[in-house]
XYZ file of N, CA, C and O in Angstrom:
316
model
N 11.113 1.490 22.556
C 11.006 1.813 21.142
C 9.567 1.620 20.683
O 8.926 0.641 21.020
N 9.063 2.557 19.903
C 7.688 2.500 19.415
C 7.526 1.383 18.378
O 8.431 1.102 17.597
N 6.361 0.772 18.398
C 6.043 -0.257 17.407
C 5.477 0.442 16.181
O 4.500 1.181 16.258
N 6.097 0.208 15.066
C 5.641 0.793 13.815
C 4.533 -0.055 13.215
O 4.449 -1.256 13.475
N 3.714 0.554 12.367
C 2.646 -0.212 11.732
C 3.221 -1.376 10.939
O 2.627 -2.444 10.879
N 4.398 -1.193 10.357
C 5.014 -2.266 9.561
C 5.322 -3.492 10.411
O 5.275 -4.610 9.922
N 5.640 -3.270 11.667
C 5.947 -4.393 12.556
C 4.711 -5.221 12.878
O 4.821 -6.366 13.277
N 3.522 -4.628 12.713
C 2.277 -5.326 13.027
C 1.584 -5.876 11.783
O 0.502 -6.445 11.868
N 2.182 -5.697 10.632
C 1.576 -6.125 9.370
C 1.563 -7.647 9.241
O 2.481 -8.333 9.684
N 0.504 -8.145 8.632
C 0.361 -9.588 8.403
C 1.401 -10.117 7.416
O 1.675 -11.311 7.385
N 1.981 -9.245 6.616
C 2.909 -9.675 5.564
C 4.338 -9.890 6.047
O 5.173 -10.371 5.281
N 4.630 -9.553 7.293
C 5.995 -9.704 7.796
C 6.462 -11.141 7.565
O 5.793 -12.089 7.946
N 7.581 -11.269 6.892
C 8.151 -12.582 6.602
C 7.667 -13.194 5.296
O 8.100 -14.280 4.924
N 6.784 -12.506 4.599
C 6.249 -13.035 3.328
C 6.477 -12.059 2.185
O 5.686 -11.987 1.255
N 7.523 -11.295 2.238
C 7.745 -10.217 1.270
C 7.688 -10.675 -0.171
O 7.244 -9.932 -1.037
N 8.145 -11.886 -0.453
C 8.183 -12.358 -1.842
C 6.799 -12.376 -2.473
O 6.657 -12.200 -3.673
N 5.747 -12.562 -1.682
C 4.379 -12.556 -2.213
C 3.933 -11.151 -2.623
O 3.038 -11.003 -3.454
N 4.539 -10.129 -2.049
C 4.089 -8.768 -2.259
C 4.828 -8.052 -3.378
O 4.494 -6.923 -3.717
N 5.793 -8.723 -3.951
C 6.506 -8.217 -5.119
C 6.530 -9.356 -6.138
O 7.563 -9.952 -6.406
N 5.336 -9.674 -6.698
C 5.163 -10.911 -7.462
C 5.796 -10.959 -8.843
O 5.801 -12.020 -9.451
N 6.343 -9.860 -9.355
C 7.014 -9.864 -10.649
C 6.153 -10.529 -11.719
O 6.497 -11.574 -12.262
N 5.022 -9.930 -11.996
C 4.071 -10.367 -13.015
C 3.336 -11.652 -12.665
O 2.721 -12.261 -13.518
N 3.418 -12.082 -11.438
C 2.679 -13.267 -11.002
C 1.330 -12.826 -10.436
O 1.016 -11.639 -10.358
N 0.543 -13.779 -10.038
C -0.785 -13.537 -9.485
C -0.695 -12.764 -8.170
O -0.076 -13.244 -7.219
N -1.325 -11.583 -8.074
C -1.295 -10.823 -6.826
C -2.299 -11.344 -5.798
O -2.349 -10.853 -4.671
N -3.087 -12.346 -6.164
C -4.137 -12.857 -5.289
C -3.685 -13.260 -3.899
O -4.317 -12.863 -2.911
N -2.623 -14.041 -3.759
C -2.190 -14.427 -2.406
C -1.854 -13.222 -1.522
O -2.242 -13.182 -0.353
N -1.183 -12.243 -2.076
C -0.849 -11.055 -1.285
C -2.111 -10.279 -0.918
O -2.271 -9.832 0.214
N -3.028 -10.142 -1.863
C -4.268 -9.414 -1.596
C -5.092 -10.101 -0.512
O -5.735 -9.425 0.294
N -5.070 -11.417 -0.479
C -5.814 -12.143 0.558
C -5.216 -11.881 1.938
O -5.933 -11.729 2.919
N -3.900 -11.812 2.020
C -3.249 -11.487 3.299
C -3.614 -10.060 3.704
O -3.971 -9.801 4.853
N -3.573 -9.143 2.772
C -3.916 -7.746 3.065
C -5.352 -7.605 3.556
O -5.628 -6.768 4.423
N -6.243 -8.388 3.011
C -7.666 -8.262 3.355
C -7.909 -8.417 4.852
O -8.804 -7.784 5.403
N -7.100 -9.225 5.524
C -7.288 -9.432 6.955
C -6.292 -8.703 7.832
O -6.224 -8.951 9.030
N -5.547 -7.794 7.258
C -4.482 -7.112 7.999
C -5.019 -5.901 8.751
O -5.729 -5.064 8.190
N -4.634 -5.777 9.996
C -5.074 -4.677 10.833
C -4.433 -3.336 10.536
O -4.890 -2.308 11.033
N -3.387 -3.313 9.746
C -2.724 -2.046 9.418
C -2.798 -1.736 7.924
O -2.001 -0.963 7.389
N -3.781 -2.318 7.266
C -3.933 -2.138 5.819
C -4.055 -0.660 5.434
O -3.452 -0.216 4.465
N -4.846 0.109 6.169
C -5.028 1.518 5.834
C -3.720 2.302 5.939
O -3.422 3.136 5.088
N -2.936 2.027 6.985
C -1.649 2.718 7.134
C -0.705 2.338 5.992
O 0.026 3.183 5.480
N -0.729 1.083 5.615
C 0.122 0.598 4.535
C -0.236 1.281 3.214
O 0.630 1.781 2.503
N -1.531 1.302 2.904
C -1.973 1.942 1.673
C -1.669 3.436 1.708
O -1.201 4.001 0.716
N -1.899 4.072 2.832
C -1.587 5.497 2.965
C -0.118 5.779 2.700
O 0.224 6.729 1.992
N 0.741 4.930 3.249
C 2.178 5.086 3.005
C 2.479 4.987 1.516
O 3.200 5.818 0.961
N 1.927 3.972 0.867
C 2.212 3.753 -0.555
C 1.737 4.921 -1.409
O 2.424 5.325 -2.349
N 0.577 5.478 -1.079
C 0.053 6.601 -1.859
C 0.893 7.858 -1.655
O 1.220 8.552 -2.620
N 1.265 8.137 -0.420
C 2.065 9.334 -0.135
C 3.474 9.195 -0.711
O 4.011 10.124 -1.306
N 4.072 8.019 -0.557
C 5.443 7.795 -1.019
C 5.527 7.534 -2.522
O 6.609 7.563 -3.092
N 4.387 7.256 -3.156
C 4.403 6.947 -4.584
C 5.100 5.634 -4.887
O 5.819 5.523 -5.880
N 4.882 4.638 -4.023
C 5.530 3.336 -4.212
C 5.206 2.780 -5.608
O 4.042 2.565 -5.925
N 6.223 2.567 -6.443
C 5.958 2.129 -7.813
C 5.834 0.615 -7.989
O 5.409 0.158 -9.049
N 6.190 -0.159 -6.985
C 6.213 -1.615 -7.125
C 5.489 -2.281 -5.962
O 5.394 -1.725 -4.870
N 5.051 -3.479 -6.196
C 4.532 -4.321 -5.130
C 3.086 -4.067 -4.760
O 2.444 -3.135 -5.229
N 2.587 -4.958 -3.911
C 1.244 -4.865 -3.366
C 1.358 -4.145 -2.030
O 2.071 -4.578 -1.142
N 0.664 -3.041 -1.905
C 0.652 -2.249 -0.662
C -0.799 -1.988 -0.308
O -1.570 -1.512 -1.149
N -1.200 -2.305 0.905
C -2.571 -2.061 1.325
C -3.595 -2.800 0.483
O -4.730 -2.379 0.365
N -3.180 -3.884 -0.130
C -4.087 -4.690 -0.935
C -4.255 -4.234 -2.369
O -5.066 -4.792 -3.099
N -3.495 -3.231 -2.793
C -3.628 -2.720 -4.154
C -2.340 -2.893 -4.945
O -1.241 -2.732 -4.414
N -2.497 -3.177 -6.231
C -1.369 -3.266 -7.148
C -0.922 -1.856 -7.522
O -1.645 -0.880 -7.266
N 0.229 -1.714 -8.176
C 0.659 -0.377 -8.593
C -0.377 0.332 -9.475
O -0.651 1.515 -9.285
N -0.975 -0.377 -10.411
C -1.994 0.228 -11.276
C -3.222 0.666 -10.508
O -3.784 1.735 -10.773
N -3.649 -0.135 -9.558
C -4.802 0.231 -8.732
C -4.496 1.453 -7.876
O -5.342 2.325 -7.695
N -3.263 1.529 -7.369
C -2.876 2.705 -6.574
C -2.826 3.956 -7.438
O -3.248 5.025 -7.015
N -2.322 3.829 -8.654
C -2.276 5.001 -9.544
C -3.686 5.512 -9.804
O -3.933 6.719 -9.786
N -4.627 4.616 -10.027
C -6.016 5.015 -10.237
C -6.590 5.697 -9.011
O -7.296 6.696 -9.107
N -6.294 5.189 -7.846
C -6.790 5.781 -6.606
C -6.165 7.156 -6.401
O -6.845 8.091 -5.995
N -4.879 7.300 -6.687
C -4.200 8.587 -6.488
C -4.791 9.647 -7.414
O -4.933 10.806 -7.026
N -5.172 9.266 -8.634
C -5.761 10.226 -9.573
C -7.127 10.700 -9.094
O -7.536 11.809 -9.380
N -7.845 9.840 -8.371
C -9.185 10.189 -7.908
C -9.181 10.938 -6.586
O -10.209 11.437 -6.173
N -8.047 10.998 -5.897
C -7.985 11.691 -4.603
C -8.235 13.172 -4.785
O -7.681 13.787 -5.689
N -9.038 13.768 -3.914
C -9.230 15.220 -4.004
C -7.940 15.947 -3.648
O -7.131 15.430 -2.878
N -7.737 17.120 -4.200
C -6.509 17.865 -3.868
C -6.491 18.249 -2.402
O -7.527 18.465 -1.781
N -5.283 18.321 -1.863
C -5.102 18.729 -0.472
C -5.473 20.207 -0.353
O -5.194 21.000 -1.241
N -6.110 20.585 0.771
C -6.447 22.002 0.947
C -5.189 22.856 1.025
O -4.194 22.449 1.598
N -5.258 24.017 0.426
C -4.119 24.930 0.458
C -4.148 25.735 1.725
O -5.202 26.086 2.219
N -2.966 26.011 2.227
C -2.860 26.817 3.423
C -3.231 28.265 3.093
O -2.889 28.784 2.052
N -4.007 28.879 3.959
C -4.333 30.269 3.764
C -5.661 30.512 3.081
O -5.997 31.632 2.766
N -6.399 29.461 2.769
C -7.745 29.773 2.342
C -8.212 29.283 1.008
O -8.269 28.131 0.743
N -8.543 30.131 0.155
C -9.372 29.940 -1.011
C -8.912 29.014 -2.009
O -8.235 28.453 -2.509
């Protein structure tokens, strides 16, 4: 069976820190800062539109800001 990026995440077993319910996101962000799969995690959250929790070191508001700044995907067929 293939190892998924989620299986290699530093947050495994600490889920409560990543859904802080208006608490300080600092502890979760510190774990994310040293995580080897942070980019995959953030990519998942942006594509899936995850509305809650800390993903890839970003809060929901930070992800919304990043998603607004992303360039549009190229259209198939050209112009």
